[in-house]
């Protein structure tokens, strides 16, 4: 249960921090990775970034990469384009999987219908054989009766 009263069933334990509250009351005493990341997300000026890098030197590489991306926005577009290609490939794979599933279901129905048809054909053949047998018996009986009538 969250401070707001929101109840969510989550598989993992989460710590949610309201960034505007963190900005008002920074946890300056806590020098840890979580504080560094929260401060990084709130950085708005070069001076704040320089101060943060002096406190957390490992953030310098991230800031350098961000600065490079600002100078070369085509890099961001390239990453975005690559992400879209991957999404497109995944979409195609998903659609193919969906179509395979539909085809498998349809093939299953076709096989069931074939089995039903084969069973109906067997019943028809059995009935036809029985009908032919009865017709032959009746024809034989008619010949016998005609022979008796002819004798009298």
mmCIF file of C-alpha atoms in Angstrom:
data_model
loop_
_atom_site.group_PDB
_atom_site.id
_atom_site.type_symbol
_atom_site.label_atom_id
_atom_site.label_comp_id
_atom_site.label_asym_id
_atom_site.label_seq_id
_atom_site.Cartn_x
_atom_site.Cartn_y
_atom_site.Cartn_z
ATOM 1 C CA UNK A 1 0.000 0.000 0.000
ATOM 2 C CA UNK A 2 1.331 3.429 -0.927
ATOM 3 C CA UNK A 3 1.247 6.656 1.099
ATOM 4 C CA UNK A 4 -1.412 7.937 -1.307
ATOM 5 C CA UNK A 5 -3.704 5.040 -0.445
ATOM 6 C CA UNK A 6 -3.176 3.392 -3.818
ATOM 7 C CA UNK A 7 -3.142 -0.383 -3.550
ATOM 8 C CA UNK A 8 -1.308 -2.342 -6.223
ATOM 9 C CA UNK A 9 -0.310 -5.973 -6.213
ATOM 10 C CA UNK A 10 3.312 -5.868 -7.417
ATOM 11 C CA UNK A 11 5.711 -8.746 -7.891
ATOM 12 C CA UNK A 12 8.643 -6.701 -6.642
ATOM 13 C CA UNK A 13 9.146 -4.232 -3.863
ATOM 14 C CA UNK A 14 9.335 -0.645 -5.089
ATOM 15 C CA UNK A 15 10.392 2.605 -3.525
ATOM 16 C CA UNK A 16 8.580 5.539 -5.141
ATOM 17 C CA UNK A 17 9.957 9.019 -4.560
ATOM 18 C CA UNK A 18 8.121 12.176 -5.511
ATOM 19 C CA UNK A 19 10.803 14.220 -7.299
ATOM 20 C CA UNK A 20 9.315 17.620 -6.508
ATOM 21 C CA UNK A 21 9.408 16.731 -2.796
ATOM 22 C CA UNK A 22 12.989 15.483 -3.176
ATOM 23 C CA UNK A 23 13.895 18.805 -4.835
ATOM 24 C CA UNK A 24 12.447 20.763 -1.874
ATOM 25 C CA UNK A 25 14.073 18.596 0.785
ATOM 26 C CA UNK A 26 17.211 17.032 -0.731
ATOM 27 C CA UNK A 27 18.755 14.206 1.199
ATOM 28 C CA UNK A 28 22.156 15.853 1.212
ATOM 29 C CA UNK A 29 23.305 13.837 4.222
ATOM 30 C CA UNK A 30 22.768 10.556 2.386
ATOM 31 C CA UNK A 31 25.613 10.143 -0.101
ATOM 32 C CA UNK A 32 24.520 6.987 -1.900
ATOM 33 C CA UNK A 33 23.708 5.844 -5.418
ATOM 34 C CA UNK A 34 19.969 6.377 -5.005
ATOM 35 C CA UNK A 35 20.465 9.998 -3.914
ATOM 36 C CA UNK A 36 22.849 10.506 -6.848
ATOM 37 C CA UNK A 37 20.304 9.227 -9.376
ATOM 38 C CA UNK A 38 17.471 11.281 -7.899
ATOM 39 C CA UNK A 39 19.659 14.389 -7.926
ATOM 40 C CA UNK A 40 20.725 13.577 -11.500
ATOM 41 C CA UNK A 41 17.081 13.451 -12.604
ATOM 42 C CA UNK A 42 16.455 16.868 -11.049
ATOM 43 C CA UNK A 43 19.517 18.639 -12.454
ATOM 44 C CA UNK A 44 18.562 21.705 -14.504
ATOM 45 C CA UNK A 45 21.675 23.881 -14.692
ATOM 46 C CA UNK A 46 25.329 23.381 -15.560
ATOM 47 C CA UNK A 47 26.296 24.532 -12.065
ATOM 48 C CA UNK A 48 24.071 21.846 -10.493
ATOM 49 C CA UNK A 49 25.596 19.248 -12.804
ATOM 50 C CA UNK A 50 29.165 20.304 -11.921
ATOM 51 C CA UNK A 51 28.371 20.157 -8.200
ATOM 52 C CA UNK A 52 26.772 16.731 -8.624
ATOM 53 C CA UNK A 53 29.754 15.391 -10.614
ATOM 54 C CA UNK A 54 32.113 16.627 -7.887
ATOM 55 C CA UNK A 55 30.058 14.676 -5.319
ATOM 56 C CA UNK A 56 29.512 11.610 -7.540
ATOM 57 C CA UNK A 57 32.372 11.320 -10.085
ATOM 58 C CA UNK A 58 30.812 8.296 -11.816
ATOM 59 C CA UNK A 59 28.054 10.588 -13.154
ATOM 60 C CA UNK A 60 30.561 12.483 -15.306
ATOM 61 C CA UNK A 61 30.480 9.879 -18.067
ATOM 62 C CA UNK A 62 26.685 10.053 -18.188
ATOM 63 C CA UNK A 63 26.746 13.856 -18.435
ATOM 64 C CA UNK A 64 29.370 13.673 -21.196
ATOM 65 C CA UNK A 65 27.208 11.270 -23.171
ATOM 66 C CA UNK A 66 24.174 13.517 -22.710
ATOM 67 C CA UNK A 67 26.187 16.536 -23.857
ATOM 68 C CA UNK A 68 27.333 14.616 -26.941
ATOM 69 C CA UNK A 69 23.738 13.654 -27.728
ATOM 70 C CA UNK A 70 22.721 17.312 -27.458
ATOM 71 C CA UNK A 71 25.479 18.271 -29.913
ATOM 72 C CA UNK A 72 24.593 15.398 -32.299
ATOM 73 C CA UNK A 73 20.841 14.848 -32.181
ATOM 74 C CA UNK A 74 21.124 12.541 -35.176
ATOM 75 C CA UNK A 75 22.610 9.995 -32.757
ATOM 76 C CA UNK A 76 19.363 10.080 -30.793
ATOM 77 C CA UNK A 77 17.396 9.702 -34.004
ATOM 78 C CA UNK A 78 19.610 6.763 -34.942
ATOM 79 C CA UNK A 79 18.938 5.107 -31.591
ATOM 80 C CA UNK A 80 15.239 5.844 -32.003
ATOM 81 C CA UNK A 81 15.343 4.413 -35.526
ATOM 82 C CA UNK A 82 17.111 1.281 -34.273
ATOM 83 C CA UNK A 83 14.517 0.899 -31.530
ATOM 84 C CA UNK A 84 11.740 1.243 -34.107
ATOM 85 C CA UNK A 85 13.369 -1.400 -36.308
ATOM 86 C CA UNK A 86 13.511 -3.777 -33.363
ATOM 87 C CA UNK A 87 9.897 -3.011 -32.513
ATOM 88 C CA UNK A 88 8.907 -3.600 -36.142
ATOM 89 C CA UNK A 89 10.751 -6.912 -36.186
ATOM 90 C CA UNK A 90 9.080 -7.925 -32.939
ATOM 91 C CA UNK A 91 5.699 -6.880 -34.314
ATOM 92 C CA UNK A 92 6.266 -8.941 -37.439
ATOM 93 C CA UNK A 93 7.327 -11.942 -35.351
ATOM 94 C CA UNK A 94 4.265 -11.499 -33.155
ATOM 95 C CA UNK A 95 1.974 -11.265 -36.174
ATOM 96 C CA UNK A 96 3.571 -14.368 -37.706
ATOM 97 C CA UNK A 97 3.108 -16.241 -34.432
ATOM 98 C CA UNK A 98 -0.523 -15.100 -34.297
ATOM 99 C CA UNK A 99 -1.095 -16.256 -37.890
ATOM 100 C CA UNK A 100 0.570 -19.603 -37.155
ATOM 101 C CA UNK A 101 -1.729 -20.047 -34.187
ATOM 102 C CA UNK A 102 -4.784 -19.219 -36.317
ATOM 103 C CA UNK A 103 -3.562 -21.617 -39.012
ATOM 104 C CA UNK A 104 -3.000 -24.374 -36.443
ATOM 105 C CA UNK A 105 -6.508 -23.873 -35.055
ATOM 106 C CA UNK A 106 -7.973 -23.936 -38.568
ATOM 107 C CA UNK A 107 -5.962 -27.058 -39.443
ATOM 108 C CA UNK A 108 -7.273 -28.698 -36.274
ATOM 109 C CA UNK A 109 -10.862 -27.863 -37.303
ATOM 110 C CA UNK A 110 -10.208 -29.184 -40.817
ATOM 111 C CA UNK A 111 -8.839 -32.434 -39.389
ATOM 112 C CA UNK A 112 -11.861 -32.777 -37.101
ATOM 113 C CA UNK A 113 -14.190 -32.159 -40.056
ATOM 114 C CA UNK A 114 -12.292 -34.720 -42.142
ATOM 115 C CA UNK A 115 -12.720 -37.275 -39.354
ATOM 116 C CA UNK A 116 -16.446 -36.480 -39.179
ATOM 117 C CA UNK A 117 -16.719 -36.843 -42.960
ATOM 118 C CA UNK A 118 -14.880 -40.173 -42.917
ATOM 119 C CA UNK A 119 -17.214 -41.395 -40.162
ATOM 120 C CA UNK A 120 -20.270 -40.269 -42.156
ATOM 121 C CA UNK A 121 -18.874 -41.996 -45.267
ATOM 122 C CA UNK A 122 -18.462 -45.221 -43.244
ATOM 123 C CA UNK A 123 -22.054 -44.975 -41.995
ATOM 124 C CA UNK A 124 -23.289 -44.240 -45.527
ATOM 125 C CA UNK A 125 -21.420 -47.216 -46.947
ATOM 126 C CA UNK A 126 -22.785 -49.461 -44.193
ATOM 127 C CA UNK A 127 -26.348 -48.253 -44.853
ATOM 128 C CA UNK A 128 -25.869 -48.609 -48.629
ATOM 129 C CA UNK A 129 -24.527 -52.138 -48.222
ATOM 130 C CA UNK A 130 -27.447 -53.014 -45.946
ATOM 131 C CA UNK A 131 -29.911 -51.409 -48.400
ATOM 132 C CA UNK A 132 -28.370 -53.290 -51.361
ATOM 133 C CA UNK A 133 -28.591 -56.546 -49.381
ATOM 134 C CA UNK A 134 -32.276 -55.938 -48.583
ATOM 135 C CA UNK A 135 -33.040 -55.017 -52.220
ATOM 136 C CA UNK A 136 -31.337 -58.231 -53.386
ATOM 137 C CA UNK A 137 -33.267 -60.262 -50.822
ATOM 138 C CA UNK A 138 -36.543 -58.658 -51.946
ATOM 139 C CA UNK A 139 -35.695 -59.267 -55.613
ATOM 140 C CA UNK A 140 -34.948 -62.899 -54.812
ATOM 141 C CA UNK A 141 -38.233 -63.169 -52.912
ATOM 142 C CA UNK A 142 -40.127 -61.602 -55.843
ATOM 143 C CA UNK A 143 -38.572 -64.155 -58.245
ATOM 144 C CA UNK A 144 -39.560 -66.983 -55.885
ATOM 145 C CA UNK A 145 -43.125 -65.675 -55.658
ATOM 146 C CA UNK A 146 -43.300 -65.208 -59.458
ATOM 147 C CA UNK A 147 -42.087 -68.812 -59.888
ATOM 148 C CA UNK A 148 -44.827 -70.032 -57.507
ATOM 149 C CA UNK A 149 -47.484 -68.021 -59.359
ATOM 150 C CA UNK A 150 -46.240 -69.394 -62.672
ATOM 151 C CA UNK A 151 -46.535 -72.992 -61.351
ATOM 152 C CA UNK A 152 -50.193 -72.626 -60.364
#
